[in-house]
Every structure is written in structure tokens, then in C-alpha cells.
Coordinates of C-alpha atoms and ligand atoms in Angstrom, one line a residue:
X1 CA 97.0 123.1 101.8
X2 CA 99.2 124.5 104.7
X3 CA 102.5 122.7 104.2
X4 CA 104.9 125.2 101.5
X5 CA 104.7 122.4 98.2
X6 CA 108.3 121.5 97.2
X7 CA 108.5 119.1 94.0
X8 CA 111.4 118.0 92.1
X9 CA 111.5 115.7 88.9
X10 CA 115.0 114.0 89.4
X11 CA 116.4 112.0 86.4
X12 CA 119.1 110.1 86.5
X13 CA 121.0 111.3 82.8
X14 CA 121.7 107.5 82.2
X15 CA 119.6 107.8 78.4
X16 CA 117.6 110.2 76.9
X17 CA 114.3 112.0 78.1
X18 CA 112.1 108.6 79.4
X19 CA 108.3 109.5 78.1
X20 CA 108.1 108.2 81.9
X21 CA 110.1 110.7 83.0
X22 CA 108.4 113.1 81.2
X23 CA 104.9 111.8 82.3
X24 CA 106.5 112.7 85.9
X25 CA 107.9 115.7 85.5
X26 CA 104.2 117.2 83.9
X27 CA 102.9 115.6 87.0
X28 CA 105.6 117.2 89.5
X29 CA 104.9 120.4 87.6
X30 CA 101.4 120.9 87.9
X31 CA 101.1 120.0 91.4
X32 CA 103.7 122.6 92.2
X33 CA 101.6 125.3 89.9
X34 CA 97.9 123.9 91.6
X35 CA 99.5 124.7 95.3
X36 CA 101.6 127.7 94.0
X37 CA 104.5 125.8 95.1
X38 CA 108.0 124.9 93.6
X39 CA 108.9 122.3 91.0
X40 CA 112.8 121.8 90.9
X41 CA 115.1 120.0 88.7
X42 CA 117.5 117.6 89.8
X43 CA 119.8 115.2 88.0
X44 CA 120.8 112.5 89.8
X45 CA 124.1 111.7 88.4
X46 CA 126.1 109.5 90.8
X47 CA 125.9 106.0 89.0
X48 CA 129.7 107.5 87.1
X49 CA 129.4 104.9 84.7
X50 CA 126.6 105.2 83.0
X51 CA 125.8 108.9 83.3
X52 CA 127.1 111.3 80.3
X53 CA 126.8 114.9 79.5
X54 CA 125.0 114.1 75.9
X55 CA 121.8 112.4 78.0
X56 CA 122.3 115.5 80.9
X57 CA 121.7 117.8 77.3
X58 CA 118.9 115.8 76.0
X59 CA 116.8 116.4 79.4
X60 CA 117.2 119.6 79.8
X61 CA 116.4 120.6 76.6
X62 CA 113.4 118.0 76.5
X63 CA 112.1 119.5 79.1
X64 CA 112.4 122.9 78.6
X65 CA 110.9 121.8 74.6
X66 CA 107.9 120.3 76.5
X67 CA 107.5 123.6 78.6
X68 CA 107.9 122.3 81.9
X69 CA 110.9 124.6 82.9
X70 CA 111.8 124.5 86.9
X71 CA 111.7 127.3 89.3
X72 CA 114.9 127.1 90.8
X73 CA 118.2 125.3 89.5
X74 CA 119.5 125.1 86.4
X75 CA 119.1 128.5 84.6
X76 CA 117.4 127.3 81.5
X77 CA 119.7 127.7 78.3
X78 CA 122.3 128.6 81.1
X79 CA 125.1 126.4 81.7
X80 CA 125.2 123.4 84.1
X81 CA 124.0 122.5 86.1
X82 CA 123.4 123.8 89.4
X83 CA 121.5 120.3 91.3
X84 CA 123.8 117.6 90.7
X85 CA 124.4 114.7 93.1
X86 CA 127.9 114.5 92.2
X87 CA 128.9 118.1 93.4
X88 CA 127.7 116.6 97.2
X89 CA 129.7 113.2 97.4
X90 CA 131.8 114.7 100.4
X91 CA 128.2 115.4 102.1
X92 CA 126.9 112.3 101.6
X93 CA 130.0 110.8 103.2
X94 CA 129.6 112.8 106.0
X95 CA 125.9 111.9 106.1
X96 CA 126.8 107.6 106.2
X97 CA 129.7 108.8 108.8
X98 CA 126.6 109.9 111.1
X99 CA 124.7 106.6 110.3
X100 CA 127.6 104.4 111.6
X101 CA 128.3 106.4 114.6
X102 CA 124.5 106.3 115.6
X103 CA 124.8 102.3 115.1
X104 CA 122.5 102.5 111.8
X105 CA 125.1 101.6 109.3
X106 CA 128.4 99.5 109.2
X107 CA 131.8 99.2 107.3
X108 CA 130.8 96.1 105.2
X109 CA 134.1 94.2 103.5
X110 CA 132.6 91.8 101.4
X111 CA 134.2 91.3 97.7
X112 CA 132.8 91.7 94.6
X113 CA 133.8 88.1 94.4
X114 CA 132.2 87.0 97.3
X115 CA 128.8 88.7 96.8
X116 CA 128.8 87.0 93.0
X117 CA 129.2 83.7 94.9
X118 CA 126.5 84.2 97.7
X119 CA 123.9 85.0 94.4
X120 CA 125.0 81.9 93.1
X121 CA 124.3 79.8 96.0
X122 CA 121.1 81.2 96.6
X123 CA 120.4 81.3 92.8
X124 CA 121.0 77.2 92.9
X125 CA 118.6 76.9 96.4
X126 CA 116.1 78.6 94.4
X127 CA 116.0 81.5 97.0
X128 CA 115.8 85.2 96.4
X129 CA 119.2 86.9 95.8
X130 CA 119.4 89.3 99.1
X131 CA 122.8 90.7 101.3
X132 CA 123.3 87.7 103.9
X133 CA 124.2 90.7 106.3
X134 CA 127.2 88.9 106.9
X135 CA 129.0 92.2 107.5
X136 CA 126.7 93.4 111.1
X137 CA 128.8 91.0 113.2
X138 CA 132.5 91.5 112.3
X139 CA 135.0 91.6 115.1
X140 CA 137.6 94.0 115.3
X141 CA 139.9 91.5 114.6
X142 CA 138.7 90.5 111.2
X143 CA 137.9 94.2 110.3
X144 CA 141.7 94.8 111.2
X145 CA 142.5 91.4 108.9
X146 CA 140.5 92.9 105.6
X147 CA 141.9 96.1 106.0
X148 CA 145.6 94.9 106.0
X149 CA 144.4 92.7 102.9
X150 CA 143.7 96.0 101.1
X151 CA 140.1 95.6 101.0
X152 CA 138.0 99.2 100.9
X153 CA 134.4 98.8 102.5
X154 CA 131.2 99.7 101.4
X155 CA 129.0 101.6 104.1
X156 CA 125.8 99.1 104.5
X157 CA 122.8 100.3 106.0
X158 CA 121.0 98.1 108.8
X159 CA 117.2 97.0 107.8
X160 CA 116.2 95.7 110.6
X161 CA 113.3 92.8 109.2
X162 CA 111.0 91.2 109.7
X163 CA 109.3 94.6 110.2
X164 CA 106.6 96.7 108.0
X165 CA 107.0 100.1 106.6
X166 CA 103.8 101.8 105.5
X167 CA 102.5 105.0 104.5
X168 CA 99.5 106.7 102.8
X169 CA 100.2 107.4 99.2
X170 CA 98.8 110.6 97.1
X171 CA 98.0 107.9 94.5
X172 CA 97.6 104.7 95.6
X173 CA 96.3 105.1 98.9
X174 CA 97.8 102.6 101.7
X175 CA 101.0 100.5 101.2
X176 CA 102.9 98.3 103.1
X177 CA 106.4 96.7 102.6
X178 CA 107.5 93.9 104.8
X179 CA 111.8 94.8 105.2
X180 CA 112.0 91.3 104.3
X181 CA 111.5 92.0 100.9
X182 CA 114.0 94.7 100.6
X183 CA 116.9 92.3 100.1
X184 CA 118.9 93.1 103.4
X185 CA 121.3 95.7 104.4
X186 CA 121.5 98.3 101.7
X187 CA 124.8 99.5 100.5
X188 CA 124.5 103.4 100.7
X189 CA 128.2 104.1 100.0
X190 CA 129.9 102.3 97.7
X191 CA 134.0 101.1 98.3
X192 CA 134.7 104.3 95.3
X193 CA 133.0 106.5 98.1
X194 CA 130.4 107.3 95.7
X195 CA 127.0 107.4 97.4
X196 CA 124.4 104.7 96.0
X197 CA 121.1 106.5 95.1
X198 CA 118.2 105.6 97.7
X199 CA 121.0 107.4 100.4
X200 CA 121.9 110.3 98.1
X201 CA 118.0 111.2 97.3
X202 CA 117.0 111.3 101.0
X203 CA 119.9 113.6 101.5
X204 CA 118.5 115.9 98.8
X205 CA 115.1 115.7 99.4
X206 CA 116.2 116.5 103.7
X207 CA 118.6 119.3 102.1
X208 CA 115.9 120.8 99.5
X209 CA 113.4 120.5 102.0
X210 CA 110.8 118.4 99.4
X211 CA 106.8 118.4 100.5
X212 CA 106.1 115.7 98.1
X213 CA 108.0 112.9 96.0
X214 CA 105.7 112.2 93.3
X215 CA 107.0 109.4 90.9
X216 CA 106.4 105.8 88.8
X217 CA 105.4 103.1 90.8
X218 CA 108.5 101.3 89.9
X219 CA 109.7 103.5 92.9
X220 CA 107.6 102.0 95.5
X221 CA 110.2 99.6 97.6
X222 CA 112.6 102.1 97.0
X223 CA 110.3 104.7 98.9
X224 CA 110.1 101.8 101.5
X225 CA 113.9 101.8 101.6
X226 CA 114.5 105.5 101.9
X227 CA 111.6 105.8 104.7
X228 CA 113.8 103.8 107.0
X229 CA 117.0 106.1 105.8
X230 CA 115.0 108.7 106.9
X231 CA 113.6 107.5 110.1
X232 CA 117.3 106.9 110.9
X233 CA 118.5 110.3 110.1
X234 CA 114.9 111.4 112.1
X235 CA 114.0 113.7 109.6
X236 CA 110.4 113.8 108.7
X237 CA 109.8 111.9 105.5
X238 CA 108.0 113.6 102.5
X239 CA 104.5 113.0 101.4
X240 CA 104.8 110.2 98.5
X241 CA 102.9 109.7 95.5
X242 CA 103.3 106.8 92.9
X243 CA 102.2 107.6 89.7
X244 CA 100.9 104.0 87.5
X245 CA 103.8 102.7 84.7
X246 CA 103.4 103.0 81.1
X247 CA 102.6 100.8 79.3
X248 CA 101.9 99.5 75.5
X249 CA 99.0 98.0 74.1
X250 CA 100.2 94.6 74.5
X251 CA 100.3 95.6 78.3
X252 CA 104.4 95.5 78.4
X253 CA 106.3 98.5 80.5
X254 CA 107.2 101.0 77.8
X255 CA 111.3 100.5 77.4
X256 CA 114.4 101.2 75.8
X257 CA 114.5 97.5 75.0
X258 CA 111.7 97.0 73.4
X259 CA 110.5 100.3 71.9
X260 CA 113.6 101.2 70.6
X261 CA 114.1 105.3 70.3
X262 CA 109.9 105.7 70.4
X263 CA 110.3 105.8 74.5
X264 CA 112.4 108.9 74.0
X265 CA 110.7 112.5 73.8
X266 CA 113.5 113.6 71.6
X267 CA 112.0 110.8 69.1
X268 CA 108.9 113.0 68.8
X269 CA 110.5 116.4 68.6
X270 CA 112.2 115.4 65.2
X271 CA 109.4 114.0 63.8
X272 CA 107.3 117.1 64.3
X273 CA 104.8 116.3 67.1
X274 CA 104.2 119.9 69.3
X275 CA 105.0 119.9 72.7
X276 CA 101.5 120.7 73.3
X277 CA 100.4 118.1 72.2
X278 CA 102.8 115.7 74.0
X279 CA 102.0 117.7 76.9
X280 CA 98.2 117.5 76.7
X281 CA 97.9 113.7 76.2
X282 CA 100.7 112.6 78.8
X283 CA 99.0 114.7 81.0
X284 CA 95.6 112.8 80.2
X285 CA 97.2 108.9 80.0
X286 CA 96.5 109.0 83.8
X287 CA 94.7 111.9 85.0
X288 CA 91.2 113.1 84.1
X289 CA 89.7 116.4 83.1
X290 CA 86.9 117.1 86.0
X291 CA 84.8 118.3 83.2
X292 CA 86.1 115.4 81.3
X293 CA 87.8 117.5 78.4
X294 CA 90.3 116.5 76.1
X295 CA 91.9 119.2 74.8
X296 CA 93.5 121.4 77.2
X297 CA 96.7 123.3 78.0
X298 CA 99.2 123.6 80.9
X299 CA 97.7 126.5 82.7
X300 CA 94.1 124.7 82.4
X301 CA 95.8 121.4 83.9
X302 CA 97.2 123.2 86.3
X303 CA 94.2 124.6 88.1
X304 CA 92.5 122.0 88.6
X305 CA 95.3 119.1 88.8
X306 CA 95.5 116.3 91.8
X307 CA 97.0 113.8 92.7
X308 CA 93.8 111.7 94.1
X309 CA 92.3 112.2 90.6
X310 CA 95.4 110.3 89.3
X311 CA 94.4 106.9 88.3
X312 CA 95.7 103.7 90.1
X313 CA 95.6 101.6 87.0
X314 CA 98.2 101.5 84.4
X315 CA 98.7 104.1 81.7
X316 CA 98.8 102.6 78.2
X317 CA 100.6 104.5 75.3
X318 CA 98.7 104.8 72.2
X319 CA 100.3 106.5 69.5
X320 CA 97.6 106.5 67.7
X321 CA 95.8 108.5 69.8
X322 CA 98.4 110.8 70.2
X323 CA 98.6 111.4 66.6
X324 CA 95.3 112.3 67.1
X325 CA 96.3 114.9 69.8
X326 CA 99.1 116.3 67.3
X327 CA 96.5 116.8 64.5
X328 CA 94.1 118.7 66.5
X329 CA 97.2 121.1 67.9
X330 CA 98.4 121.5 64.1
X331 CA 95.0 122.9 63.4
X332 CA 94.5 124.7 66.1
X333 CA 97.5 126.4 67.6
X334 CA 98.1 130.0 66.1
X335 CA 99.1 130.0 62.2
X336 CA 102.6 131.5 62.5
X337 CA 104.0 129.1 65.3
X338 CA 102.8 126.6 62.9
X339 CA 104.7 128.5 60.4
X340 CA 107.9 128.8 62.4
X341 CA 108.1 125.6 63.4
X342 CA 107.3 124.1 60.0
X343 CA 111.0 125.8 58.8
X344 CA 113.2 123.1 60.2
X345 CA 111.5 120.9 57.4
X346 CA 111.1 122.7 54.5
X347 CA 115.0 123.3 53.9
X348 CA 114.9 121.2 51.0
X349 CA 113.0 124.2 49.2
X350 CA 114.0 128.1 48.8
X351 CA 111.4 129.6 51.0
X352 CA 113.0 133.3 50.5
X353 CA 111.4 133.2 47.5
X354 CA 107.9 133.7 49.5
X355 CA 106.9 136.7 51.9
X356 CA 105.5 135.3 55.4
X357 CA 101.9 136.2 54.2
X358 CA 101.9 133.6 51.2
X359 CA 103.8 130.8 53.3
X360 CA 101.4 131.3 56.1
X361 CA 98.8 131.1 54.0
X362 CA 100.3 127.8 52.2
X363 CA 100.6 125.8 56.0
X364 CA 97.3 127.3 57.0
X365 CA 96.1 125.7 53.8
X366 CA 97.2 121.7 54.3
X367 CA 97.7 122.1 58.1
X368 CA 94.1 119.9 58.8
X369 CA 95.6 117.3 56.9
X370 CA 98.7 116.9 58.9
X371 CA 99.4 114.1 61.8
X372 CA 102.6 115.6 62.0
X373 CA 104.8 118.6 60.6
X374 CA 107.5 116.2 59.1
X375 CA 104.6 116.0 56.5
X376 CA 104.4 119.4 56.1
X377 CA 107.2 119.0 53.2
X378 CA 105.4 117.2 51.0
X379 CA 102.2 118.6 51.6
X380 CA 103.7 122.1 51.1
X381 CA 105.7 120.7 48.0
X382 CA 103.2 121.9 44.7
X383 CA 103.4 125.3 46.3
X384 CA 107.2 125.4 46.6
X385 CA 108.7 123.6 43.6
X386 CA 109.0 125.4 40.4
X387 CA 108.0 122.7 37.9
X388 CA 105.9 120.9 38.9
X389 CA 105.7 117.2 38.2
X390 CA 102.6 115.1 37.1
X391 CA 102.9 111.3 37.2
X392 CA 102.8 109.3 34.4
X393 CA 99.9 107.3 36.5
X394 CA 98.0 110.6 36.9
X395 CA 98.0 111.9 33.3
X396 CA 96.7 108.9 32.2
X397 CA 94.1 108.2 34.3
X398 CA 92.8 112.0 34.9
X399 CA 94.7 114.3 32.4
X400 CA 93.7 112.0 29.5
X401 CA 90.2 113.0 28.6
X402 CA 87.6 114.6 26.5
X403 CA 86.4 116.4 29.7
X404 CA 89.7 116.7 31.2
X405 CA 90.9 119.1 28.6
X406 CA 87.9 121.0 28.8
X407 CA 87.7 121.9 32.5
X408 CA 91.6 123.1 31.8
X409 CA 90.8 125.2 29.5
X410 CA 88.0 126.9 30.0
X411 CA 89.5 127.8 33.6
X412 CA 92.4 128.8 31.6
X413 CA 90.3 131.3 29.6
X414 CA 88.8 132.8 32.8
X415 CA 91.9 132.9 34.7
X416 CA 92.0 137.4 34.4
X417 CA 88.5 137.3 36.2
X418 CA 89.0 135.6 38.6
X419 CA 89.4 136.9 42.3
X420 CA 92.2 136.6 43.2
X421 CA 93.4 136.7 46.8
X422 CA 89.7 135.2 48.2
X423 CA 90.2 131.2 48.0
X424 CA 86.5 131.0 48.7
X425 CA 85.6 132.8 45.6
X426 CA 88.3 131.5 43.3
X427 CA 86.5 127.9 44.5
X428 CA 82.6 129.5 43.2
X429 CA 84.5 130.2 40.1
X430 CA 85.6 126.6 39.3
X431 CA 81.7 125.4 40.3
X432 CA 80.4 128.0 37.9
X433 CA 82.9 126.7 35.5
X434 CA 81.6 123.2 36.4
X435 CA 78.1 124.1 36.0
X436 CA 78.7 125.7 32.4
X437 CA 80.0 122.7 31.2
X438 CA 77.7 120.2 33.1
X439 CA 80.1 118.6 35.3
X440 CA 81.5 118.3 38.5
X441 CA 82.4 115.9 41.3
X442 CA 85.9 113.9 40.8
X443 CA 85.3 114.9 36.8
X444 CA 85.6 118.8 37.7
X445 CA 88.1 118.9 40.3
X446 CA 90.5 116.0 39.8
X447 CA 91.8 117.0 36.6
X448 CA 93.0 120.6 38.3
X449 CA 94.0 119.2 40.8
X450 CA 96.4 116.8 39.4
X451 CA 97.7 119.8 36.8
X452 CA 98.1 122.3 39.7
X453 CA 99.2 120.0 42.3
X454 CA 100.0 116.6 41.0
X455 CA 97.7 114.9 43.4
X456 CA 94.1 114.1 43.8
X457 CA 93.4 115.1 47.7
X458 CA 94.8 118.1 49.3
X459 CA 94.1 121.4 50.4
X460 CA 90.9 123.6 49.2
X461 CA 90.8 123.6 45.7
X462 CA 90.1 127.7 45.8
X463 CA 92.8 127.5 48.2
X464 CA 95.3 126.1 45.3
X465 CA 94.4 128.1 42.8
X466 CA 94.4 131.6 45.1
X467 CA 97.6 130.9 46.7
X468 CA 99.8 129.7 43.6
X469 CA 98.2 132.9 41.9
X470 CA 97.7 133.3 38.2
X471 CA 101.0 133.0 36.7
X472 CA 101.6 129.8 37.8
X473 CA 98.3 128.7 37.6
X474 CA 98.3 129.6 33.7
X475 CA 101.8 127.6 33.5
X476 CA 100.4 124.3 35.3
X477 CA 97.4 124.4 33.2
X478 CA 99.0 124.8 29.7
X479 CA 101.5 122.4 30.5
X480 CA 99.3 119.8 31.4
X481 CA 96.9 120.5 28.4
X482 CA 100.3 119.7 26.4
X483 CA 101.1 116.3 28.1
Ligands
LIG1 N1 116.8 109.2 89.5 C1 115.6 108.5 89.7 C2 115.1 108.0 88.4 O1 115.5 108.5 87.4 C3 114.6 109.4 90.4 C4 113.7 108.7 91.3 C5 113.1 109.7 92.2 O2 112.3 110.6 91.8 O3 113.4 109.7 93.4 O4 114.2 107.1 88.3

């Protein structure tokens, strides 16, 4: 590719980090990577009201979480930020000033009031609520007669209609938007002065000299909008691409509304899902491997990434299959980040009471069992409490036996030979045991299971026995021979 690749991902901080948004930025990201171009952040903060500095955080660490940290910006963990729309509303002023004096824009005076009252009317002729474009014919005389009335204009930019924009998109090919449709002259600067944001994003992608705009598809009559900005300004437009919406299974956009806090990344950082993970299947939602592979990380994606392989059809989010995802990262990403990240959730127990080696060996013991770390608490909880406790349910149903007491004590008596340290021996040990005394299956294992870890499933039963060593093995194993 000739053209120098310029990406940005550009939230607005109105909520927390969008899955969406995310979605986009991972796209934004590795097409900057594939063309060894550069992926910027930008937070598009003019909309005062409903922008705050808590949703501004949440991003930026989301993103940085997920691993898709920009190349020019916002130092990461530095303070903010350094792209903000608001920090330009002077330029953008001067921008609309140019637009009126080249005949593309106009003082518009209409009231809050009045524009309520046009949606009305056309609400009750069953028409499309659009801009009458009242404001493209004022004389100087009624301009003269609003101002003297107090009333501060909006700047309105002219869409000339009927007439059809078009361009070929990185996704979904050809598209064509009849002005028409694009409810009438645009307000680009609001009466406060504060730019609207289909002016201020042409500004900054002109200004930040942008290659490509890749985002959703809710975008597309926007992109419409903006090409006529920037036909206006005659600056060349950007290359778009319109990546497809997610959705849910029961084919409905993925919102705030309806999902609740599960359309928010920060929902799946607390309940221990890796970024990886997140990462890997976002990136596969709407974009295939070449080779068809599941499993693969940023730097993989990111040779081989395009936007033509990006499909047209919507994305559907499936959390089972992205617990799916998580599990095979929790089994598979090196032991001690495992480890590290499992701390957050294990503060209920006194983990200074074990060197790294025996926690590490702990996680890498129940981490194939995991959908996520939150469940690394309980799974880690036999290993970490000092007494443990055996339900009523279980010492009756597995403790209670004949045969029961027997497999308890013989591994009791044998507990000084045993090797110690090698879970895979420790496990030979309890099937020699279980040969001596002619059993095995659920009546050989269950019953040391439930005394050494109070449940019937769980990690490697050599595992067990190795790790809580023979102390407490001895401990468990009388106490539950003394129910
Ligand atoms: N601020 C817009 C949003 O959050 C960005 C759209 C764009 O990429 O131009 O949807």
C-alpha cells in the first residue's frame, strides 16, 4: 500500500468502554500494525453534557487492559489527555466561519421552541422529522430582527438534495446515500458555540491527516454527511470502512439498554476474563483467520489482518463462546501471569503463608477447570483454608462407609513413603493402594477427595495430595476418619 496508514479509534467518553468500541479499536489497531502505520486515540468529548472524566478513565484504561495502546496521544498511564475535541472549539469556529463565507453554511435562528413544533407537525403528517431549511433564505432584515430579540444562531450547514453521495467502502463495498435522507441542513455549531460532532471529526481527521476511518456501520449516513463537509472544505476525504454491528442471539444491537453492564469491557475485567481472550474472539466475531484458526494473538492478527476479509454480515455476541475463549487462555497462557492475575481474588485468604512455587503449583492445578479467574477462589479454597470443612451431605453419602474408612486409612499408613513433590507418583500410589484393597473408580477416589478437599471433582487427585503435602494430608485424613 503507498498511501502512509493513519487510524484513529475515537470514542465519545459518554459511558464506559462499548464492546463495539472495542471491537473497533482491535480493528483500527491491526490495520495500522498490517500497513506499519499509526493507530491514534481520540476522545471526542464535545457533547458537554453527557461526557465525564470517570467514562474518559474507564477507556483509557480498557484499552490499554485489552492491549491496544495508541502510537501517538495520550501517554499511557500519563495524564490527560492530549486529543480532545474540546481543547479545539476556537478552531472549529474558525473552520464554520470559512464555511459561511464560502456560501456553504448559514447563521440559522430557529428556537428550540420552534424546531420542537416543526417535529410535531411533521410527526402528525406522518412525515419524517428533517430541518425545513427555513433558515437559507433569511433577509437581512429579519436576521437584524432575531438578533435584537436576543436570539444566538446555530451555524447550519447547506445539503444541497436531491443529490447522491457515494463511495467504495473497505467493508461493504459500494454505498450510496440520497442527501434526502440526511434530514436537511446540518447544524455543525451549536448557539453555545460548541461544535456538533460530524463537523468536529472532519476537522480532526483533515488536521491528523487520517488514511482510513474504519468504524460500526451505525456510522454510515454520518460518513455520508461528513463526505459533503469535506467536499466543502475540498480536502480529500479518507478511505472509509464500516465494520457490521453487534449483535445478540436474539438478533438485537448489543446496548446499554438492554444488556445492562454486560456491553461494557470493564464488566469482563472484574469478572476475570483475560484480555487475550477478549482480544482473540472480538477480533474473530467478524474477521476470519486465512488458515481458519481460532486461537491466535495480536501480533498473529496483525499480519495477516484486512479489512476485505471483514465480514458484511452482522456480528453476534455469544458469551458462551467466549467463555470458551477465556478457558482455553486460562490454560494456556504462562503459569505465573495466571498466578499474578489470580491475586486480586484470592484476598479473602492469607496467601503469605505460601512461597510462589506452591501457589503456582496450586492455579496450575485447577486452572483447566476454570471459565473464569473469579472462580479461582473457590477452586483454590481446600488448598488455602486451614480447616477444612466437609459437608454434612458429603460425609454421609461418601465418608460413611465400610470401604470409605479403609481407603483413609490405609493411605494414612503409607503417607512417609510416599513421593512427595511428583503429583504423578503420589496419584500411582493411591491406585496401588486401590489395587491392594480391590477397589477403585468413585469408591477409591471420592472418599479422599471429599476428606482432602471437601468436593468430589477437582484437580488431579496426585495433584491434591502432592501439593497440600503430608502434614496436612495426615490432618484431613484423621479428621475425617473421626466424623
Ligand atoms: N465518537 C464517535 C463514536 O463514539 C466516533 C465515530 C467515529 O469514529 O467517527 O461513535
Amino acid at each position: 500500500m503507498s498511501t502512509v496508514v493513519r487510524v484513529r479509534i475515537a470514542p465519545s467518553p459518554t459511558g464506559n468502554l462499548h464492546v463495539g468500541t472495542a471491537r473497533t479499536a482491535l480493528y483500527n489497531y491491526l490495520y495500522a500494525k498490517r500497513y506499519g502505520g499509526t493507530y491514534i486515540l481520540r476522545l471526542e468529548d464535545t457533547d458537554e453534557e453527557r461526557s465525564n472524566e470517570n467514562y474518559t478513565r474507564d477507556i483509557v484504561e480498557g484499552l490499554t487492559w485489552l492491549g491496544l495502546t495508541w502510537d501517538e496521544g495520550l501517554e499511557v498511564g500519563g495524564p490527560y489527555p492530549p486529543y480532545r475535541q474540546t481543547e479545539k472549539i476556537d478552531h472549529y469556529s474558525t473552520m464554520a466561519n470559512q464555511l459561511i463565507a464560502k456560501g456553504k453554511a448559514y447563521l440559522c435562528y430557529a428556537t428550540q421552541e420552534e424546531l420542537a413544533t416543526l417535529k410535531e407537525e411533521q410527526k402528525a403528517a406522518n412525515s419524517a422529522p428533517r430541518y425545513d431549511n427555513r433558515g437559507r433564505e433569511l433577509s437581512e432584515v429579519q436576521r437584524k430582527h432575531y438578533q435584537e430579540a436576543g436570539r444566538i444562531p446555530s451555524v447550519r450547514f447547506l445539503v444541497d438534495e436531491p443529490q447522491v453521495v457515494s463511495w467504495h467502502d473497505h467493508v461493504k463495498g459500494e454505498i450510496a446515500i440520497d442527501t434526502s435522507d440526511l434530514g436537511g441542513d446540518m447544524v455543525i455549531v451549536k448557539s453555545n458555540g460548541v461544535a456538533i460532532y460530524n463537523f468536529a471529526v472532519v476537522i480532526d481527521d483533515v488536521d491528523m491527516k487520517m488514511s482510513h476511518v474504519i468504524r460500526g456501520e451505525d456510522h454510515i449516513h454520518n460518513t455520508a454527511k461528513q463526505l459533503l463537509i469535506y467536499e466543502a472544505l475540498e480536502h480529500k476525504a479518507p478511505e472509509f470502512g464500516h465494520a457490521p454491528l453487534i449483535f445478540d442471539l436474539e438478533r438485537q444491537k448489543l446496548s446499554k439498554r438492554k444488556h445492562g453492564e454486560a456491553v461494557h469491557i470493564d464488566h469482563y475485567r472484574v469478572l476475570g476474563y483475560m484480555p487475550e481472550a477478549i482480544v482473540n474472539y472480538l477480533g474473530q466475531m467478524s474477521w476470519t483467520h486465512p488458515e481458519g484458526k481460532e486461537i491466535y494473538d495480536l501480533e498473529e492478527a496483525a499480519a495477516l489482518f484486512d479489512l476485505d476479509k471483514v465480514s458484511k454480515s452482522p456480528a453476534v455476541f455469544d458469551l458462551a463462546r467466549l467463555n470458551w475463549f477465556n478457558s482455553q487462555y486460562l490454560r494456556n497462557l504462562p503459569l505465573e501471569t495466571i498466578v499474578e492475575r489470580a491475586q486480586p481474588y484470592l484476598t479473602a485468604y492469607d496467601t503469605s503463608l505460601y512461597s510462589k512455587a506452591e501457589l503456582s503449583q496450586m492455579v496450575a492445578s485447577v486452572r483447566e477447570g476454570l471459565t473464569t479467574l473469579a472462580e479461582i477462589g473457590p477452586a483454590l479454597s481446600f488448598y488455602l483454608t486451614a480447616e477444612l470443612a466437609v459437608s454434612d451431605e458429603l460425609k454421609s453419602s461418601v465418608l460413611n462407609s465400610d470401604n470409605a474408612r479403609k481407603v483413609l486409612s490405609s493411605l494414612s499408613s503409607t503417607l512417609a513413603s510416599l513421593p512427595w513433590g511428583d503429583h504423578q507418583g503420589c496419584k500411582k500410589a493411591v491406585d496401588a493402594l486401590g489395587k491392594e484393597l480391590t477397589l477403585k473408580g468413585k469408591d477409591l477416589y471420592w472418599p479422599l477427595r471429599a476428606a482432602l478437599s471437601g468436593k468430589t471433582q477437582g484437580p488431579d487427585l496426585g495433584a491434591i495430595i502432592s501439593i497440600l503435602g503430608a502434614e496436612r494430608v495426615k490432618s484431613r485424613l484423621e479428621s475425617a476418619l473421626n466424623h
